[in-house]
Amino acid sequence: MSSLYQQVAEEIAQRIATGMYVPGERLPGVRGHAQNRKVSVATAVAAYQVLVDAGYIEARPRSGFYVRARQPIQAIEAEPAAIANPPRLVTGQAMAMALIKAANDPAIVQLGAAVPDPAFLPTQAIGRALARVVRTRRAETAGYMMPPGAPELRRQIARRMSETGGAVSADDIVITTGCQEALSLALRAVTVPGDVVAVESPAFYGLLHVMESLGLEALEIPAHPREGLALDALAFALDRWPVKACVVSPNFSNPLGCRMPDENKRALVRLLGKHRIPLIEDDVYGDLGFAPQRPSTCKGLAPHADILYCSSFSKTLAPGLRIGWIAATGERRERIEYLKYVTSIASPTVPQLAVADLLGTGRYERYLREVRGRYASAVARMSDAVMKSFPEETRISQPQGGFVLWLELPEGTDSFALARRALCKGVSIAPGPLFSASGKFGNFIRLSSARVWDARMERALVELAKLI
Ligand SMILES: Cc1ncc(COP(=O)(O)O)c(C=O)c1O
């Protein structure tokens, strides 16, 4: 975790990124800030210096510190929402494997995969929890932790979920190997090959991979860049096609980073309920909003609706732990437990116990408070750099959480060709068509900003701008 002055700087950067402090506004004086935040003046000075160096604020002689103007953002515009293309089998996702393999190569500047750099993760706390578990619970760690998974982990997850909206019982939770497995089990629980599944467009490509492997057809529903899934387009599509499930990320979807307003979440649940279609809710980014209040979930707003809630600790604690879960009730939960068992018997025991241990210490909440600000500033910084160096016609998403940016490049740009050429130059990016079952978004790319900002990263963005 970062030191105190960095934490203070991140908090202020978060306020700037979320508009609490606006360009041109004077920040509280160093002494005043130190007093309010209960830190030493030296810490406040160091924090302000970090923000000056990062370009967030400027010192005006004999006047104080002021928020600097950001690069004006050209925001991505909404697609016409009422149009939904017919469902189609998901194919052609093999290209994504090159990108996924590039994520293992330390020589490549990783802007492609949405995997946080370890510098953003609480690796020390995780290491301590792993060591504690192995030391104190040796016999247990050698055995299977059969589905539904470690009781203390399920209890901790249920407690957190209840605090953030929905009253969920530990008995309704099944531990999975990451959110990807959760999505796969959820889809298998409610569909058979050939079924039609409604997805957001653009959608997380891992979901499309799972659907390809299960022989499912994707019905792409446009997503609004700020409000998420277009409900009128979904309503139009549900009247025309035999949809068997709907997968949505209402909080900080990947790649748009947008958040559905609560009234839209409620309307989504009502609409699906009317058609008796289960909702698979992917909330993997839900803890990473830039605003202080954790957003609600569909599961929390409608605890008795037919919702299979999927999430994991991959974006917050560490993807390598591979700990995710599904919250579902009744027959759905029983089916998922069975599918989990036939797929991999159980998820590894040590990470399950270590995550339960870490959640029990309260460190997770403290870490989240800090890292949300860091992601807000990383996203703001990368969008500034993109607006400064990319062609003028570039349009960019304005995420409200998470750490990815979705970019619309000048018309005619071939983002696959761009990704190949960028990889030759040591930079990975995610080309837009990966996020669509029908190859849409040919001139879009997704960039991950969860990297330490350094000269290599700056050079990578300049290199990309040149290639475009
Ligand atoms: C929206 C979304 N869902 C699910 C996943 C998969 O998460 P996990 O690594 O926990 O399997 C990801 C990972 O990128 C994601 O972005």
Short mmCIF file of C-alpha atoms and ligand atoms in Angstrom, two decimals:
data_model
loop_
_atom_site.label_atom_id
_atom_site.label_comp_id
_atom_site.label_asym_id
_atom_site.label_seq_id
_atom_site.Cartn_x
_atom_site.Cartn_y
_atom_site.Cartn_z
CA MET A 1 0.00 0.00 0.00
CA SER A 2 1.18 3.55 -0.62
CA SER A 3 2.43 5.93 2.07
CA LEU A 4 0.25 8.50 3.84
CA TYR A 5 1.12 11.51 1.66
CA GLN A 6 0.30 9.45 -1.45
CA GLN A 7 -3.02 8.44 0.07
CA VAL A 8 -3.82 12.07 0.79
CA ALA A 9 -2.84 13.00 -2.78
CA GLU A 10 -5.04 10.21 -4.17
CA GLU A 11 -8.01 11.41 -2.14
CA ILE A 12 -7.67 14.93 -3.53
CA ALA A 13 -7.11 13.57 -7.05
CA GLN A 14 -10.30 11.54 -6.64
CA ARG A 15 -12.22 14.68 -5.68
CA ILE A 16 -10.85 16.42 -8.76
CA ALA A 17 -11.65 13.44 -11.00
CA THR A 18 -15.22 13.24 -9.72
CA GLY A 19 -15.79 16.99 -10.05
CA MET A 20 -15.92 17.84 -6.35
CA TYR A 21 -13.11 20.31 -7.00
CA VAL A 22 -13.47 21.97 -10.39
CA PRO A 23 -10.80 23.50 -12.65
CA GLY A 24 -9.76 26.93 -11.43
CA GLU A 25 -10.96 26.29 -7.87
CA ARG A 26 -8.61 27.10 -5.01
CA LEU A 27 -7.79 24.14 -2.77
CA PRO A 28 -7.78 24.54 1.01
CA GLY A 29 -4.42 25.88 2.24
CA VAL A 30 -1.80 23.33 3.25
CA ARG A 31 -2.23 23.99 6.97
CA GLY A 32 -6.01 23.87 6.76
CA HIS A 33 -5.90 20.64 4.80
CA ALA A 34 -3.45 19.11 7.29
CA GLN A 35 -5.78 20.03 10.13
CA ASN A 36 -8.95 18.72 8.44
CA ARG A 37 -7.34 15.50 7.34
CA LYS A 38 -5.50 15.09 10.69
CA VAL A 39 -2.06 14.72 9.11
CA SER A 40 1.13 16.69 9.61
CA VAL A 41 1.79 19.82 7.55
CA ALA A 42 4.79 18.03 6.00
CA THR A 43 2.48 15.24 4.78
CA ALA A 44 0.03 17.75 3.29
CA VAL A 45 2.90 19.60 1.56
CA ALA A 46 4.23 16.33 0.12
CA ALA A 47 0.72 15.40 -1.08
CA TYR A 48 0.24 18.76 -2.80
CA GLN A 49 3.65 18.38 -4.43
CA VAL A 50 2.63 14.97 -5.83
CA LEU A 51 -0.47 16.61 -7.35
CA VAL A 52 1.57 19.47 -8.82
CA ASP A 53 4.01 16.95 -10.38
CA ALA A 54 1.12 14.93 -11.77
CA GLY A 55 -0.39 18.04 -13.37
CA TYR A 56 -3.58 18.10 -11.30
CA ILE A 57 -2.98 21.37 -9.51
CA GLU A 58 -0.71 24.38 -9.84
CA ALA A 59 0.87 26.65 -7.25
CA ARG A 60 0.18 30.35 -7.79
CA PRO A 61 2.69 32.60 -6.00
CA ARG A 62 1.30 34.18 -2.81
CA SER A 63 -2.15 32.81 -3.62
CA GLY A 64 -2.20 29.05 -3.03
CA PHE A 65 -2.94 25.87 -4.95
CA TYR A 66 -5.51 25.75 -7.77
CA VAL A 67 -7.04 22.90 -9.74
CA ARG A 68 -5.60 22.94 -13.25
CA ALA A 69 -7.82 22.80 -16.31
CA ARG A 70 -8.06 19.25 -17.68
CA GLN A 71 -7.78 18.47 -21.36
CA PRO A 72 -11.29 18.96 -22.78
CA ILE A 73 -12.81 15.54 -23.32
CA GLN A 74 -14.59 14.55 -26.51
CA ALA A 75 -17.07 12.06 -25.14
CA ILE A 76 -18.24 8.93 -26.93
CA GLU A 77 -21.76 9.36 -28.25
CA ALA A 78 -24.68 6.97 -27.86
CA GLU A 79 -25.63 4.55 -30.63
CA PRO A 80 -29.25 4.72 -31.81
CA ALA A 81 -30.81 2.70 -29.02
CA ALA A 82 -33.92 1.23 -30.62
CA ILE A 83 -32.00 -0.94 -33.06
CA ALA A 84 -31.14 -4.45 -31.95
CA ASN A 85 -29.49 -6.73 -34.53
CA PRO A 86 -30.75 -10.32 -34.77
CA PRO A 87 -29.05 -12.86 -32.49
CA ARG A 88 -25.94 -14.57 -33.85
CA LEU A 89 -23.60 -17.35 -32.79
CA VAL A 90 -20.50 -15.93 -31.16
CA THR A 91 -17.43 -16.83 -33.25
CA GLY A 92 -14.00 -15.51 -34.14
CA GLN A 93 -12.86 -14.73 -30.64
CA ALA A 94 -9.60 -16.71 -31.14
CA MET A 95 -7.66 -13.48 -31.87
CA ALA A 96 -8.13 -12.55 -28.22
CA MET A 97 -5.77 -15.35 -27.20
CA ALA A 98 -2.76 -13.43 -28.60
CA LEU A 99 -3.74 -10.53 -26.39
CA ILE A 100 -4.27 -12.76 -23.37
CA LYS A 101 -0.85 -14.40 -23.83
CA ALA A 102 0.78 -10.97 -24.19
CA ALA A 103 -0.44 -10.27 -20.66
CA ASN A 104 2.23 -12.72 -19.39
CA ASP A 105 5.12 -10.90 -21.11
CA PRO A 106 6.87 -8.39 -18.81
CA ALA A 107 8.58 -6.75 -21.82
CA ILE A 108 5.22 -5.49 -23.09
CA VAL A 109 3.51 -2.33 -21.81
CA GLN A 110 0.18 -3.84 -20.78
CA LEU A 111 -2.59 -1.51 -21.84
CA GLY A 112 -4.68 -4.34 -23.30
CA ALA A 113 -5.75 -6.73 -20.55
CA ALA A 114 -7.93 -5.28 -17.77
CA VAL A 115 -5.57 -6.62 -15.13
CA PRO A 116 -4.38 -4.23 -12.39
CA ASP A 117 -0.64 -3.75 -12.01
CA PRO A 118 0.45 -5.34 -8.68
CA ALA A 119 1.35 -1.80 -7.49
CA PHE A 120 -2.42 -1.19 -7.16
CA LEU A 121 -3.08 -4.38 -5.20
CA PRO A 122 -2.68 -5.06 -1.46
CA THR A 123 -0.02 -7.70 -2.12
CA GLN A 124 1.56 -7.48 1.35
CA ALA A 125 -1.72 -8.02 3.15
CA ILE A 126 -2.53 -10.93 0.83
CA GLY A 127 0.92 -12.46 1.45
CA ARG A 128 0.41 -12.21 5.21
CA ALA A 129 -3.06 -13.77 5.02
CA LEU A 130 -1.79 -16.64 2.85
CA ALA A 131 1.12 -17.28 5.25
CA ARG A 132 -1.17 -17.17 8.30
CA VAL A 133 -3.59 -19.66 6.79
CA VAL A 134 -0.87 -22.10 5.74
CA ARG A 135 0.76 -21.84 9.19
CA THR A 136 -2.32 -22.15 11.33
CA ARG A 137 -4.63 -24.40 9.30
CA ARG A 138 -2.21 -26.83 7.66
CA ALA A 139 -4.42 -29.93 7.75
CA GLU A 140 -7.44 -28.14 6.28
CA THR A 141 -5.46 -26.48 3.50
CA ALA A 142 -4.39 -29.89 2.18
CA GLY A 143 -7.96 -30.99 1.51
CA TYR A 144 -10.79 -30.12 -0.85
CA MET A 145 -13.13 -27.30 0.12
CA MET A 146 -16.19 -28.81 -1.55
CA PRO A 147 -18.96 -26.71 -3.11
CA PRO A 148 -20.48 -24.41 -2.09
CA GLY A 149 -17.03 -23.44 -0.68
CA ALA A 150 -15.42 -22.30 2.60
CA PRO A 151 -18.17 -21.36 5.10
CA GLU A 152 -16.22 -18.42 6.58
CA LEU A 153 -15.58 -16.97 3.13
CA ARG A 154 -19.26 -17.29 2.20
CA ARG A 155 -20.18 -15.64 5.51
CA GLN A 156 -17.82 -12.73 4.87
CA ILE A 157 -19.12 -12.27 1.33
CA ALA A 158 -22.75 -12.41 2.52
CA ARG A 159 -21.95 -9.83 5.21
CA ARG A 160 -20.39 -7.45 2.67
CA MET A 161 -23.23 -7.94 0.19
CA SER A 162 -25.78 -7.24 2.90
CA GLU A 163 -23.96 -4.05 3.91
CA THR A 164 -24.10 -2.84 0.33
CA GLY A 165 -27.78 -3.45 -0.31
CA GLY A 166 -29.10 -6.96 -0.63
CA ALA A 167 -29.67 -9.27 2.31
CA VAL A 168 -27.94 -12.41 1.07
CA SER A 169 -27.50 -15.54 3.14
CA ALA A 170 -24.15 -17.38 3.21
CA ASP A 171 -26.15 -20.45 2.12
CA ASP A 172 -26.98 -18.72 -1.18
CA ILE A 173 -23.34 -18.27 -2.14
CA VAL A 174 -21.26 -20.68 -4.22
CA ILE A 175 -17.52 -20.01 -4.44
CA THR A 176 -16.09 -20.15 -7.97
CA THR A 177 -12.71 -19.87 -9.64
CA GLY A 178 -13.00 -16.19 -10.55
CA CYS A 179 -15.91 -14.29 -12.07
CA GLN A 180 -15.27 -15.89 -15.45
CA GLU A 181 -16.19 -19.30 -14.03
CA ALA A 182 -19.15 -17.71 -12.24
CA LEU A 183 -20.45 -16.38 -15.59
CA SER A 184 -19.87 -19.74 -17.25
CA LEU A 185 -21.70 -21.69 -14.51
CA ALA A 186 -24.55 -19.18 -14.47
CA LEU A 187 -25.02 -19.45 -18.24
CA ARG A 188 -24.86 -23.24 -18.10
CA ALA A 189 -27.45 -23.26 -15.32
CA VAL A 190 -30.05 -21.41 -17.39
CA THR A 191 -29.35 -22.21 -21.05
CA VAL A 192 -28.64 -25.05 -23.50
CA PRO A 193 -26.53 -24.78 -26.67
CA GLY A 194 -28.29 -22.79 -29.37
CA ASP A 195 -30.18 -20.56 -26.92
CA VAL A 196 -30.28 -16.79 -27.34
CA VAL A 197 -28.70 -14.63 -24.62
CA ALA A 198 -29.05 -10.84 -24.52
CA VAL A 199 -25.76 -9.03 -23.83
CA GLU A 200 -24.64 -5.42 -23.69
CA SER A 201 -22.90 -4.00 -26.71
CA PRO A 202 -19.98 -3.46 -26.23
CA ALA A 203 -19.58 -6.42 -23.84
CA PHE A 204 -16.64 -7.87 -21.90
CA TYR A 205 -14.94 -10.23 -24.37
CA GLY A 206 -14.41 -13.00 -21.78
CA LEU A 207 -18.20 -13.32 -21.59
CA LEU A 208 -18.35 -13.65 -25.38
CA HIS A 209 -15.65 -16.37 -25.20
CA VAL A 210 -17.70 -18.32 -22.69
CA MET A 211 -20.78 -17.98 -24.90
CA GLU A 212 -18.80 -19.15 -27.93
CA SER A 213 -17.64 -22.23 -26.03
CA LEU A 214 -21.23 -23.00 -24.96
CA GLY A 215 -22.68 -22.59 -28.48
CA LEU A 216 -24.91 -19.68 -27.39
CA GLU A 217 -26.23 -16.95 -29.65
CA ALA A 218 -25.66 -13.35 -28.61
CA LEU A 219 -28.36 -10.75 -29.00
CA GLU A 220 -26.44 -7.48 -28.80
CA ILE A 221 -28.29 -4.66 -27.05
CA PRO A 222 -26.70 -1.21 -27.37
CA ALA A 223 -25.33 0.33 -24.18
CA HIS A 224 -25.49 4.06 -23.56
CA PRO A 225 -22.03 5.48 -22.71
CA ARG A 226 -23.24 6.92 -19.38
CA GLU A 227 -26.37 4.98 -18.42
CA GLY A 228 -25.54 1.50 -19.67
CA LEU A 229 -27.90 -0.99 -21.28
CA ALA A 230 -30.59 0.70 -23.41
CA LEU A 231 -33.82 -0.57 -21.90
CA ASP A 232 -36.03 0.43 -24.85
CA ALA A 233 -33.79 -1.59 -27.19
CA LEU A 234 -33.96 -4.55 -24.79
CA ALA A 235 -37.77 -4.31 -24.59
CA PHE A 236 -37.95 -4.21 -28.41
CA ALA A 237 -35.67 -7.27 -28.68
CA LEU A 238 -37.46 -9.32 -26.01
CA ASP A 239 -40.73 -8.99 -27.94
CA ARG A 240 -39.09 -10.45 -31.04
CA TRP A 241 -36.64 -13.14 -30.00
CA PRO A 242 -36.79 -16.12 -27.61
CA VAL A 243 -34.21 -14.83 -25.14
CA LYS A 244 -33.28 -17.33 -22.40
CA ALA A 245 -31.01 -15.12 -20.25
CA CYS A 246 -29.66 -11.59 -20.07
CA VAL A 247 -26.12 -10.76 -18.90
CA VAL A 248 -25.52 -7.20 -17.69
CA SER A 249 -22.80 -5.32 -15.74
CA PRO A 250 -24.90 -2.51 -14.23
CA ASN A 251 -21.93 -1.06 -12.31
CA PHE A 252 -18.93 0.19 -14.30
CA SER A 253 -19.34 -2.14 -17.23
CA ASN A 254 -16.29 -3.24 -19.14
CA PRO A 255 -15.38 -1.46 -21.46
CA LEU A 256 -17.66 1.62 -21.00
CA GLY A 257 -17.20 2.09 -17.25
CA CYS A 258 -20.72 3.50 -16.98
CA ARG A 259 -23.20 2.99 -14.19
CA MET A 260 -26.89 2.30 -14.63
CA PRO A 261 -29.06 4.64 -12.56
CA ASP A 262 -31.05 2.82 -9.85
CA GLU A 263 -34.37 3.44 -11.61
CA ASN A 264 -32.95 1.72 -14.73
CA LYS A 265 -31.74 -1.21 -12.61
CA ARG A 266 -35.25 -1.60 -11.19
CA ALA A 267 -36.82 -1.25 -14.64
CA LEU A 268 -34.41 -3.88 -16.02
CA VAL A 269 -35.43 -6.38 -13.33
CA ARG A 270 -39.13 -5.63 -13.94
CA LEU A 271 -38.79 -6.05 -17.69
CA LEU A 272 -36.96 -9.37 -17.40
CA GLY A 273 -39.41 -10.55 -14.73
CA LYS A 274 -42.31 -9.82 -17.09
CA HIS A 275 -40.70 -12.09 -19.71
CA ARG A 276 -39.57 -14.67 -17.09
CA ILE A 277 -35.94 -14.28 -18.12
CA PRO A 278 -33.17 -14.72 -15.53
CA LEU A 279 -30.69 -11.87 -15.10
CA ILE A 280 -27.00 -12.75 -14.81
CA GLU A 281 -25.57 -9.71 -13.04
CA ASP A 282 -21.80 -9.23 -13.38
CA ASP A 283 -20.68 -6.89 -10.57
CA VAL A 284 -16.93 -7.49 -10.73
CA TYR A 285 -16.18 -3.72 -10.79
CA GLY A 286 -18.89 -2.74 -8.28
CA ASP A 287 -16.42 -1.98 -5.45
CA LEU A 288 -14.36 0.33 -7.66
CA GLY A 289 -16.62 3.35 -8.15
CA PHE A 290 -15.05 6.82 -8.00
CA ALA A 291 -17.84 8.24 -5.83
CA PRO A 292 -17.63 7.56 -2.07
CA GLN A 293 -20.96 5.66 -1.99
CA ARG A 294 -20.86 2.05 -3.23
CA PRO A 295 -23.53 1.69 -5.95
CA SER A 296 -26.49 -0.60 -5.46
CA THR A 297 -26.87 -3.85 -7.34
CA CYS A 298 -29.91 -5.32 -9.08
CA LYS A 299 -29.68 -8.19 -6.59
CA GLY A 300 -29.77 -5.70 -3.72
CA LEU A 301 -32.67 -3.71 -5.17
CA ALA A 302 -34.71 -6.83 -5.99
CA PRO A 303 -33.62 -9.65 -3.63
CA HIS A 304 -36.47 -11.97 -4.68
CA ALA A 305 -36.06 -11.60 -8.45
CA ASP A 306 -34.53 -14.34 -10.62
CA ILE A 307 -30.96 -13.01 -10.48
CA LEU A 308 -27.69 -14.92 -10.60
CA TYR A 309 -25.24 -12.42 -9.14
CA CYS A 310 -21.59 -12.99 -10.19
CA SER A 311 -18.46 -11.30 -8.88
CA SER A 312 -14.87 -11.88 -7.77
CA PHE A 313 -11.90 -10.32 -5.98
CA SER A 314 -9.83 -10.25 -9.19
CA LYS A 315 -10.07 -6.49 -9.74
CA THR A 316 -9.64 -5.60 -6.09
CA LEU A 317 -7.48 -8.12 -4.19
CA ALA A 318 -5.64 -10.06 -6.92
CA PRO A 319 -6.65 -11.91 -10.10
CA GLY A 320 -4.19 -14.70 -9.27
CA LEU A 321 -6.17 -15.73 -6.20
CA ARG A 322 -8.94 -16.81 -8.58
CA ILE A 323 -11.68 -16.31 -6.01
CA GLY A 324 -15.13 -15.43 -7.29
CA TRP A 325 -18.69 -16.31 -6.37
CA ILE A 326 -22.31 -16.60 -7.46
CA ALA A 327 -25.21 -15.61 -5.26
CA ALA A 328 -28.42 -17.37 -6.26
CA THR A 329 -31.34 -19.02 -4.51
CA GLY A 330 -33.30 -22.28 -4.54
CA GLU A 331 -33.00 -24.60 -7.52
CA ARG A 332 -30.68 -22.21 -9.28
CA ARG A 333 -28.15 -22.44 -6.45
CA GLU A 334 -28.40 -26.24 -6.31
CA ARG A 335 -27.80 -26.49 -10.05
CA ILE A 336 -24.78 -24.18 -9.81
CA GLU A 337 -23.28 -26.18 -6.95
CA TYR A 338 -23.61 -29.33 -9.05
CA LEU A 339 -22.13 -27.67 -12.16
CA LYS A 340 -19.24 -26.31 -10.08
CA TYR A 341 -18.55 -29.81 -8.77
CA VAL A 342 -18.58 -31.48 -12.21
CA THR A 343 -16.41 -28.73 -13.70
CA SER A 344 -13.54 -28.64 -11.21
CA ILE A 345 -14.73 -30.37 -8.00
CA ALA A 346 -13.79 -27.32 -5.90
CA SER A 347 -11.87 -24.03 -5.98
CA PRO A 348 -8.43 -24.14 -4.28
CA THR A 349 -8.65 -24.13 -0.49
CA VAL A 350 -5.73 -21.85 0.50
CA PRO A 351 -6.94 -18.72 -1.37
CA GLN A 352 -10.48 -19.24 -0.07
CA LEU A 353 -9.31 -19.27 3.53
CA ALA A 354 -6.85 -16.42 2.96
CA VAL A 355 -9.50 -14.14 1.44
CA ALA A 356 -11.85 -14.94 4.34
CA ASP A 357 -9.04 -14.07 6.76
CA LEU A 358 -8.34 -10.77 4.98
CA LEU A 359 -12.00 -9.76 4.83
CA GLY A 360 -12.27 -10.50 8.54
CA THR A 361 -9.49 -8.02 9.39
CA GLY A 362 -11.32 -5.02 7.90
CA ARG A 363 -8.27 -4.25 5.76
CA TYR A 364 -10.25 -4.75 2.57
CA GLU A 365 -12.51 -1.76 3.22
CA ARG A 366 -9.56 0.48 4.06
CA TYR A 367 -7.74 -0.65 0.94
CA LEU A 368 -10.82 -0.01 -1.22
CA ARG A 369 -11.15 3.56 0.08
CA GLU A 370 -7.58 4.21 -1.02
CA VAL A 371 -7.49 2.39 -4.33
CA ARG A 372 -10.71 3.90 -5.69
CA GLY A 373 -9.03 7.31 -5.62
CA ARG A 374 -5.94 5.90 -7.27
CA TYR A 375 -8.00 4.46 -10.11
CA ALA A 376 -9.95 7.69 -10.52
CA SER A 377 -6.70 9.59 -10.94
CA ALA A 378 -5.11 6.94 -13.19
CA VAL A 379 -8.14 7.12 -15.51
CA ALA A 380 -8.15 10.94 -15.52
CA ARG A 381 -4.45 11.04 -16.25
CA MET A 382 -4.66 8.58 -19.11
CA SER A 383 -7.63 10.35 -20.69
CA ASP A 384 -5.72 13.64 -20.49
CA ALA A 385 -2.72 12.03 -22.21
CA VAL A 386 -4.95 10.51 -24.90
CA MET A 387 -6.74 13.80 -25.59
CA LYS A 388 -3.37 15.54 -25.81
CA SER A 389 -1.58 13.17 -28.18
CA PHE A 390 -4.20 11.19 -30.15
CA PRO A 391 -5.83 12.52 -33.36
CA GLU A 392 -8.37 15.27 -32.84
CA GLU A 393 -11.38 13.12 -33.86
CA THR A 394 -10.70 10.65 -31.00
CA ARG A 395 -13.64 10.23 -28.62
CA ILE A 396 -13.32 8.78 -25.19
CA SER A 397 -15.50 7.22 -22.48
CA GLN A 398 -15.96 8.92 -19.12
CA PRO A 399 -15.94 6.00 -16.69
CA GLN A 400 -17.51 6.41 -13.28
CA GLY A 401 -15.56 3.49 -11.88
CA GLY A 402 -13.13 0.70 -12.75
CA PHE A 403 -9.97 1.49 -14.65
CA VAL A 404 -10.54 1.00 -18.38
CA LEU A 405 -11.07 3.58 -21.12
CA TRP A 406 -13.00 2.96 -24.34
CA LEU A 407 -11.77 5.00 -27.28
CA GLU A 408 -13.39 5.71 -30.62
CA LEU A 409 -10.61 6.39 -33.11
CA PRO A 410 -10.95 8.26 -36.42
CA GLU A 411 -13.27 6.51 -38.87
CA GLY A 412 -11.48 3.96 -41.03
CA THR A 413 -8.93 3.03 -38.34
CA ASP A 414 -8.48 -0.75 -38.29
CA SER A 415 -8.07 -1.52 -34.61
CA PHE A 416 -6.99 -5.15 -35.23
CA ALA A 417 -4.16 -3.97 -37.50
CA LEU A 418 -3.33 -1.30 -34.93
CA ALA A 419 -3.20 -3.91 -32.13
CA ARG A 420 -0.85 -6.15 -34.17
CA ARG A 421 1.49 -3.29 -35.01
CA ALA A 422 1.42 -1.98 -31.45
CA LEU A 423 2.35 -5.44 -30.14
CA CYS A 424 5.41 -5.43 -32.45
CA LYS A 425 6.38 -2.14 -30.75
CA GLY A 426 5.93 -3.67 -27.30
CA VAL A 427 2.49 -2.25 -26.44
CA SER A 428 -0.67 -4.31 -25.98
CA ILE A 429 -4.15 -2.84 -26.54
CA ALA A 430 -7.57 -4.47 -26.84
CA PRO A 431 -9.14 -3.98 -30.30
CA GLY A 432 -12.84 -3.03 -30.37
CA PRO A 433 -14.31 -5.97 -32.36
CA LEU A 434 -13.39 -8.31 -29.48
CA PHE A 435 -16.19 -6.65 -27.53
CA SER A 436 -18.86 -7.60 -30.05
CA ALA A 437 -20.29 -10.87 -31.36
CA SER A 438 -20.82 -9.29 -34.75
CA GLY A 439 -17.44 -7.62 -35.21
CA LYS A 440 -18.71 -4.10 -34.49
CA PHE A 441 -16.41 -1.38 -33.12
CA GLY A 442 -13.74 -1.77 -35.85
CA ASN A 443 -12.32 1.68 -35.03
CA PHE A 444 -12.51 1.36 -31.23
CA ILE A 445 -9.91 0.23 -28.71
CA ARG A 446 -9.90 -0.33 -24.95
CA LEU A 447 -6.99 0.81 -22.81
CA SER A 448 -6.35 -0.17 -19.21
CA SER A 449 -5.05 2.62 -17.00
CA ALA A 450 -4.28 0.41 -13.98
CA ARG A 451 -0.54 0.87 -14.47
CA VAL A 452 2.05 2.92 -12.67
CA TRP A 453 2.49 6.13 -14.64
CA ASP A 454 6.09 6.22 -15.83
CA ALA A 455 8.16 7.21 -18.84
CA ARG A 456 7.53 3.80 -20.47
CA MET A 457 3.80 4.29 -20.27
CA GLU A 458 4.04 7.82 -21.64
CA ARG A 459 6.19 6.60 -24.55
CA ALA A 460 3.70 3.77 -25.21
CA LEU A 461 0.84 6.26 -25.61
CA VAL A 462 2.90 8.49 -27.90
CA GLU A 463 3.85 5.41 -29.95
CA LEU A 464 0.19 4.43 -30.24
CA ALA A 465 -0.76 7.94 -31.32
CA LYS A 466 1.90 7.74 -34.05
CA LEU A 467 0.64 4.36 -35.27
CA ILE A 468 -2.92 5.68 -35.49
C1 LIG B 1 -16.67 -7.58 -16.66
C2 LIG B 1 -15.80 -8.73 -16.28
N1 LIG B 1 -16.37 -9.85 -15.80
C3 LIG B 1 -15.63 -10.91 -15.45
C4 LIG B 1 -14.25 -10.90 -15.54
C5 LIG B 1 -13.48 -12.11 -15.16
O1 LIG B 1 -12.98 -11.97 -13.86
P1 LIG B 1 -12.08 -13.07 -13.14
O2 LIG B 1 -10.65 -12.70 -13.40
O3 LIG B 1 -12.46 -12.97 -11.71
O4 LIG B 1 -12.41 -14.41 -13.70
C6 LIG B 1 -13.62 -9.75 -16.01
C7 LIG B 1 -12.15 -9.71 -16.15
O5 LIG B 1 -11.59 -8.93 -16.90
C8 LIG B 1 -14.41 -8.64 -16.39
O6 LIG B 1 -13.86 -7.51 -16.84
#
